[in-house]
Amino acid sequence: MTTVAHYTYLSGSHRNQNTEGDIVVDDLYVYNTSCSNIPRYPKTHSFYRNNVTSFYTFHLTPMTWTEAYDVCRQASPWSALVSIESIAEQSALVNIIQSNAAYNIVGAKGFYTSGTDADVEHRFVWTNTGVQRTMTFEYWHVGQPNNVAGNQDCLLMEYPNDNFRWGDVDCDTKHPFICEVEVPGKVTN
């Protein structure tokens, strides 16, 4: 079967895009276990809003945005880099960071999120679901996003002295990151 397909793949400083061709399948991972043994969500930090519970894992080893994206996707079928949907969620994440000495120290230069404007400059979208979603909440630091040197396409919770307001950075820089699993309903650990 042939159809119109669209994919964007960021690799280092290269971006490949194809809008015609066969169906493209991405984010395909094979788990060597039965479906019942794959944990639905990590037993970590959580936040509840709008009948959805988000579970967060903080990864302190700095990686590029693409590496971080892959680590989150490989953690489970439901895991992805975090998307921040409200000031309440932003505040919850900041509280988690500020209450943990290791997160505070390692995250002094920021945490990657799933936000990117790789397709259209200054039009940031969330990529955590595999389908790009327009941001309905933004929390930029003054003067951000600024696309310094024309290659800042990834969203970072960047400014710890300003409640980790957001900035745009080069996707090849290495930063710690936050993964998120969203589960419908109110779920407790």
Coordinates of C-alpha atoms in Angstrom, one line a residue:
M1 CA 0.0 0.0 0.0
T2 CA 1.3 3.4 -0.9
T3 CA 0.1 6.6 0.7
V4 CA 1.3 10.1 1.5
A5 CA 3.5 9.9 4.6
H6 CA 5.2 12.6 6.6
Y7 CA 8.1 12.3 9.0
T8 CA 10.6 14.5 10.5
Y9 CA 13.8 13.1 12.0
L10 CA 16.3 15.1 13.9
S11 CA 19.8 13.7 13.9
G12 CA 22.6 15.8 15.3
S13 CA 22.3 19.0 13.4
H14 CA 20.6 17.4 10.4
R15 CA 16.9 17.3 9.7
N16 CA 15.5 15.0 7.1
Q17 CA 11.9 15.4 6.0
N18 CA 9.8 13.4 3.5
T19 CA 6.2 14.2 2.6
E20 CA 5.6 11.5 -0.1
G21 CA 6.2 7.8 0.0
D22 CA 5.3 4.7 1.8
I23 CA 3.8 4.6 5.3
V24 CA 6.4 5.4 7.9
V25 CA 6.5 3.7 11.3
D26 CA 8.5 5.3 14.0
D27 CA 9.0 4.7 17.7
L28 CA 8.8 0.9 17.3
Y29 CA 10.4 -0.9 20.3
V30 CA 10.3 -4.6 21.1
Y31 CA 10.0 -5.5 24.8
N32 CA 11.2 -9.0 25.8
T33 CA 8.3 -9.7 28.1
S34 CA 4.6 -10.3 28.2
C35 CA 2.2 -7.3 28.0
S36 CA 1.1 -8.0 31.6
N37 CA 4.6 -7.6 32.8
I38 CA 5.2 -4.1 31.3
P39 CA 4.7 -1.6 34.1
R40 CA 1.9 0.8 33.3
Y41 CA 3.6 3.7 35.1
P42 CA 6.6 4.3 37.2
K43 CA 6.2 4.5 41.0
T44 CA 7.7 8.0 41.2
H45 CA 6.6 11.6 41.4
S46 CA 3.0 12.2 40.3
F47 CA 0.6 15.1 39.5
Y48 CA -3.1 15.0 38.9
R49 CA -5.1 17.4 36.6
N50 CA -8.2 17.2 34.4
N51 CA -8.8 13.5 35.1
V52 CA -5.2 12.6 34.1
T53 CA -2.4 11.5 36.4
S54 CA 1.1 12.2 35.2
F55 CA 4.1 10.2 36.6
Y56 CA 7.5 11.7 36.2
T57 CA 11.0 10.3 36.2
F58 CA 14.0 12.5 36.4
H59 CA 17.1 11.5 34.4
L60 CA 20.3 13.2 35.7
T61 CA 22.8 11.9 33.1
P62 CA 22.9 14.8 30.5
M63 CA 22.0 13.8 26.9
T64 CA 21.1 15.5 23.7
W65 CA 17.4 16.0 23.1
T66 CA 17.2 13.1 20.6
E67 CA 19.0 10.8 23.0
A68 CA 16.7 11.9 25.9
Y69 CA 13.7 11.4 23.6
D70 CA 14.8 7.8 22.8
V71 CA 15.5 7.0 26.5
C72 CA 12.0 8.1 27.5
R73 CA 10.4 6.2 24.6
Q74 CA 12.4 3.0 25.4
A75 CA 11.4 3.1 29.1
S76 CA 7.9 1.9 28.4
P77 CA 5.3 2.1 25.6
W78 CA 3.6 5.0 27.4
S79 CA 6.7 7.1 28.4
A80 CA 7.9 10.2 26.6
L81 CA 9.7 13.5 27.3
V82 CA 7.5 15.7 29.5
S83 CA 5.0 18.2 28.2
I84 CA 3.9 20.9 30.5
E85 CA 0.2 21.8 30.1
S86 CA -0.4 24.4 32.9
I87 CA 1.1 26.6 35.5
A88 CA 0.0 24.1 38.1
E89 CA 2.0 21.3 36.4
Q90 CA 5.0 23.7 36.0
S91 CA 4.9 24.5 39.7
A92 CA 4.6 20.8 40.7
L93 CA 7.7 20.0 38.7
V94 CA 9.6 23.0 40.1
N95 CA 8.6 21.9 43.6
I96 CA 9.9 18.3 42.9
I97 CA 13.2 19.7 41.6
Q98 CA 13.7 22.2 44.5
S99 CA 12.9 19.6 47.1
N100 CA 15.6 17.2 45.9
A101 CA 19.3 18.2 46.2
A102 CA 20.5 16.1 43.3
Y103 CA 17.8 17.4 40.9
N104 CA 18.7 20.9 42.0
I105 CA 22.4 20.5 41.4
V106 CA 22.3 18.6 38.2
G107 CA 19.4 20.6 36.8
A108 CA 21.1 24.0 37.4
K109 CA 21.4 24.4 33.6
G110 CA 17.9 23.0 32.9
F111 CA 15.9 19.9 32.0
Y112 CA 14.8 18.9 28.5
T113 CA 11.0 18.7 27.7
S114 CA 9.3 17.3 24.6
G115 CA 8.9 20.9 23.2
T116 CA 10.5 21.7 19.8
D117 CA 10.1 24.2 17.0
A118 CA 12.2 22.2 14.5
D119 CA 9.5 22.3 11.8
V120 CA 8.5 26.0 12.0
E121 CA 10.7 28.5 13.8
H122 CA 9.0 30.1 16.9
R123 CA 6.1 27.7 16.7
F124 CA 6.8 25.3 19.5
V125 CA 4.8 22.1 19.8
W126 CA 4.8 19.1 22.2
T127 CA 6.0 15.8 20.7
N128 CA 5.3 13.5 23.6
T129 CA 2.3 11.7 22.0
G130 CA 4.1 11.0 18.7
V131 CA 1.7 13.5 17.0
Q132 CA 2.7 17.2 17.3
R133 CA 0.4 19.2 19.5
T134 CA 0.2 23.0 19.7
M135 CA 1.1 24.4 23.0
T136 CA -1.8 25.9 24.9
F137 CA 0.3 27.0 27.9
E138 CA 3.7 28.8 27.6
Y139 CA 6.1 29.8 30.4
W140 CA 9.0 31.5 28.6
H141 CA 11.8 33.5 30.4
V142 CA 12.1 37.1 29.3
G143 CA 13.7 37.3 25.9
Q144 CA 13.0 33.7 25.1
P145 CA 12.7 31.9 22.7
N146 CA 15.6 33.7 20.9
N147 CA 17.1 31.1 18.5
V148 CA 20.7 32.2 19.1
A149 CA 22.9 31.2 16.1
G150 CA 19.7 30.0 14.3
N151 CA 19.8 26.5 15.7
Q152 CA 17.9 26.5 19.0
D153 CA 15.0 24.2 18.4
C154 CA 14.5 22.4 21.8
L155 CA 12.6 23.6 24.8
L156 CA 14.4 23.5 28.2
M157 CA 13.1 24.2 31.7
E158 CA 16.1 26.5 31.9
Y159 CA 16.1 29.2 34.5
P160 CA 16.2 27.9 38.1
N161 CA 16.2 31.4 39.6
D162 CA 13.0 32.2 37.7
N163 CA 11.0 29.0 38.6
F164 CA 12.6 27.2 35.7
R165 CA 11.0 29.4 33.1
W166 CA 11.6 28.1 29.6
G167 CA 14.3 28.8 27.0
D168 CA 15.2 27.4 23.7
V169 CA 18.5 25.7 23.2
D170 CA 20.5 23.8 20.6
C171 CA 19.2 20.2 20.6
D172 CA 22.8 18.8 20.5
T173 CA 23.7 20.3 23.9
K174 CA 23.5 17.8 26.7
H175 CA 21.1 18.3 29.6
P176 CA 19.2 16.2 32.1
F177 CA 15.6 15.5 31.3
I178 CA 12.2 14.5 32.6
C179 CA 10.1 11.6 31.3
E180 CA 6.4 11.5 31.7
V181 CA 3.7 8.8 31.6
E182 CA 0.1 10.0 31.5
V183 CA -2.6 7.7 32.9
P184 CA -6.3 8.4 32.6
G185 CA -8.1 8.9 35.9
K186 CA -6.8 9.5 39.4
V187 CA -4.1 7.0 40.2
T188 CA -2.1 6.8 43.5
N189 CA 1.3 5.2 44.1

